[in-house]
PDB file of C-alpha atoms in Angstrom:
ATOM      1  CA  MET A   1    -183.169 110.812 214.047  1.00 46.00           C
ATOM      2  CA  SER A   2    -179.885 110.395 212.284  1.00 47.00           C
ATOM      3  CA  SER A   3    -178.273 109.166 215.502  1.00 47.00           C
ATOM      4  CA  GLU A   4    -180.978 106.505 215.776  1.00 47.00           C
ATOM      5  CA  ASN A   5    -180.297 105.339 212.206  1.00 46.00           C
ATOM      6  CA  SER A   6    -176.562 105.097 212.829  1.00 46.00           C
ATOM      7  CA  GLN A   7    -177.201 103.066 215.974  1.00 47.00           C
ATOM      8  CA  ARG A   8    -179.366 100.627 214.041  1.00 48.00           C
ATOM      9  CA  THR A   9    -176.747 100.010 211.384  1.00 54.00           C
ATOM     10  CA  GLU A  10    -173.760  99.805 213.755  1.00 67.00           C
ATOM     11  CA  PRO A  11    -174.235  96.168 214.875  1.00 67.00           C
ATOM     12  CA  GLY A  12    -174.301  94.996 211.256  1.00 72.00           C
ATOM     13  CA  ALA A  13    -171.339  97.179 210.404  1.00 79.00           C
ATOM     14  CA  GLN A  14    -169.439  95.876 213.424  1.00 85.00           C
ATOM     15  CA  GLU A  15    -170.155  92.277 212.401  1.00 85.00           C
ATOM     16  CA  ASP A  16    -168.915  92.998 208.886  1.00 84.00           C
ATOM     17  CA  ARG A  17    -165.804  94.668 210.256  1.00 89.00           C
ATOM     18  CA  ALA A  18    -165.122  91.751 212.602  1.00 90.00           C
ATOM     19  CA  GLN A  19    -165.689  89.271 209.767  1.00 91.00           C
ATOM     20  CA  LYS A  20    -163.342  91.239 207.517  1.00 92.00           C
ATOM     21  CA  GLU A  21    -160.644  91.354 210.193  1.00 94.00           C
ATOM     22  CA  GLU A  22    -160.921  87.605 210.792  1.00 96.00           C
ATOM     23  CA  LEU A  23    -160.738  86.882 207.079  1.00 96.00           C
ATOM     24  CA  ASN A  24    -157.772  89.246 206.698  1.00 96.00           C
ATOM     25  CA  LYS A  25    -155.979  87.335 209.463  1.00 97.00           C
ATOM     26  CA  LYS A  26    -156.643  84.028 207.686  1.00 97.00           C
ATOM     27  CA  ILE A  27    -155.382  85.501 204.394  1.00 97.00           C
ATOM     28  CA  LYS A  28    -152.121  86.549 206.054  1.00 98.00           C
ATOM     29  CA  GLU A  29    -151.689  83.067 207.536  1.00 98.00           C
ATOM     30  CA  GLN A  30    -152.375  81.448 204.169  1.00 98.00           C
ATOM     31  CA  LYS A  31    -149.824  83.737 202.475  1.00 98.00           C
ATOM     32  CA  ILE A  32    -147.206  82.531 204.953  1.00 98.00           C
ATOM     33  CA  VAL A  33    -148.098  78.885 204.269  1.00 97.00           C
ATOM     34  CA  VAL A  34    -147.788  79.430 200.499  1.00 97.00           C
ATOM     35  CA  ASP A  35    -144.435  81.209 200.927  1.00 98.00           C
ATOM     36  CA  GLU A  36    -143.085  78.471 203.182  1.00 97.00           C
ATOM     37  CA  LEU A  37    -144.135  75.739 200.761  1.00 97.00           C
ATOM     38  CA  SER A  38    -142.668  77.663 197.828  1.00 96.00           C
ATOM     39  CA  ASN A  39    -139.296  77.981 199.532  1.00 97.00           C
ATOM     40  CA  LEU A  40    -138.872  74.336 200.497  1.00 96.00           C
ATOM     41  CA  LYS A  41    -136.042  72.376 198.930  1.00 95.00           C
ATOM     42  CA  LYS A  42    -136.989  69.669 196.450  1.00 91.00           C
ATOM     43  CA  ASN A  43    -136.108  66.795 198.752  1.00 93.00           C
ATOM     44  CA  ARG A  44    -138.179  68.055 201.716  1.00 96.00           C
ATOM     45  CA  ARG A  45    -141.261  66.135 202.791  1.00 96.00           C
ATOM     46  CA  VAL A  46    -144.659  67.730 203.341  1.00 97.00           C
ATOM     47  CA  TYR A  47    -147.284  66.335 205.679  1.00 97.00           C
ATOM     48  CA  THR A  48    -150.941  67.336 205.799  1.00 96.00           C
ATOM     49  CA  LEU A  49    -153.391  66.965 208.651  1.00 95.00           C
ATOM     50  CA  GLN A  50    -156.320  64.751 207.768  1.00 93.00           C
ATOM     51  CA  PRO A  51    -159.784  66.210 208.421  1.00 91.00           C
ATOM     52  CA  ASN A  52    -161.472  65.126 211.646  1.00 93.00           C
ATOM     53  CA  SER A  53    -158.347  63.472 213.025  1.00 93.00           C
ATOM     54  CA  ASN A  54    -155.020  64.248 214.624  1.00 94.00           C
ATOM     55  CA  ILE A  55    -153.002  62.255 212.112  1.00 96.00           C
ATOM     56  CA  PHE A  56    -150.598  63.692 209.552  1.00 96.00           C
ATOM     57  CA  PHE A  57    -150.001  61.934 206.241  1.00 96.00           C
ATOM     58  CA  LEU A  58    -147.243  62.372 203.705  1.00 97.00           C
ATOM     59  CA  ALA A  59    -148.471  64.568 200.830  1.00 97.00           C
ATOM     60  CA  ASP A  60    -147.166  65.699 197.467  1.00 96.00           C
ATOM     61  CA  LYS A  61    -145.531  69.115 197.778  1.00 96.00           C
ATOM     62  CA  GLY A  62    -146.822  70.369 194.407  1.00 96.00           C
ATOM     63  CA  GLU A  63    -150.411  69.344 195.070  1.00 96.00           C
ATOM     64  CA  THR A  64    -150.316  70.840 198.545  1.00 96.00           C
ATOM     65  CA  LEU A  65    -148.913  74.106 197.202  1.00 97.00           C
ATOM     66  CA  SER A  66    -151.559  74.373 194.479  1.00 97.00           C
ATOM     67  CA  THR A  67    -154.332  73.627 196.984  1.00 97.00           C
ATOM     68  CA  CYS A  68    -153.030  76.312 199.320  1.00 97.00           C
ATOM     69  CA  LYS A  69    -152.848  78.832 196.468  1.00 98.00           C
ATOM     70  CA  GLU A  70    -156.440  78.034 195.483  1.00 98.00           C
ATOM     71  CA  ASP A  71    -157.547  78.508 199.087  1.00 97.00           C
ATOM     72  CA  LEU A  72    -155.746  81.860 199.195  1.00 97.00           C
ATOM     73  CA  ASP A  73    -157.423  83.001 195.972  1.00 98.00           C
ATOM     74  CA  ASN A  74    -160.838  81.986 197.312  1.00 97.00           C
ATOM     75  CA  MET A  75    -160.218  83.896 200.540  1.00 97.00           C
ATOM     76  CA  ARG A  76    -159.195  87.002 198.595  1.00 96.00           C
ATOM     77  CA  LYS A  77    -162.357  86.821 196.470  1.00 96.00           C
ATOM     78  CA  GLU A  78    -164.490  86.437 199.577  1.00 95.00           C
ATOM     79  CA  TYR A  79    -162.708  89.404 201.181  1.00 94.00           C
ATOM     80  CA  ARG A  80    -163.468  91.585 198.152  1.00 93.00           C
ATOM     81  CA  ASP A  81    -167.125  90.542 198.228  1.00 91.00           C
ATOM     82  CA  ILE A  82    -167.603  91.644 201.845  1.00 83.00           C
TER      83      ILE A  82
END
């Protein structure tokens, strides 16, 4: 019986594990983005990709950095909740 119970819970556990791994990958990518933005010189330009298009627009470095940090914090909270 215990083997039947473990088989029933495995698909859900595997989905959670896969979701956690995917989120962990996104967190690592976001950390790199934050580090890169933090290390830019003052006179460097930052461009952001507009949603639903393939066009980049000039953006404020400080605003972009704070947005990326907020996204990273949200991802970390979501990771802890899983």
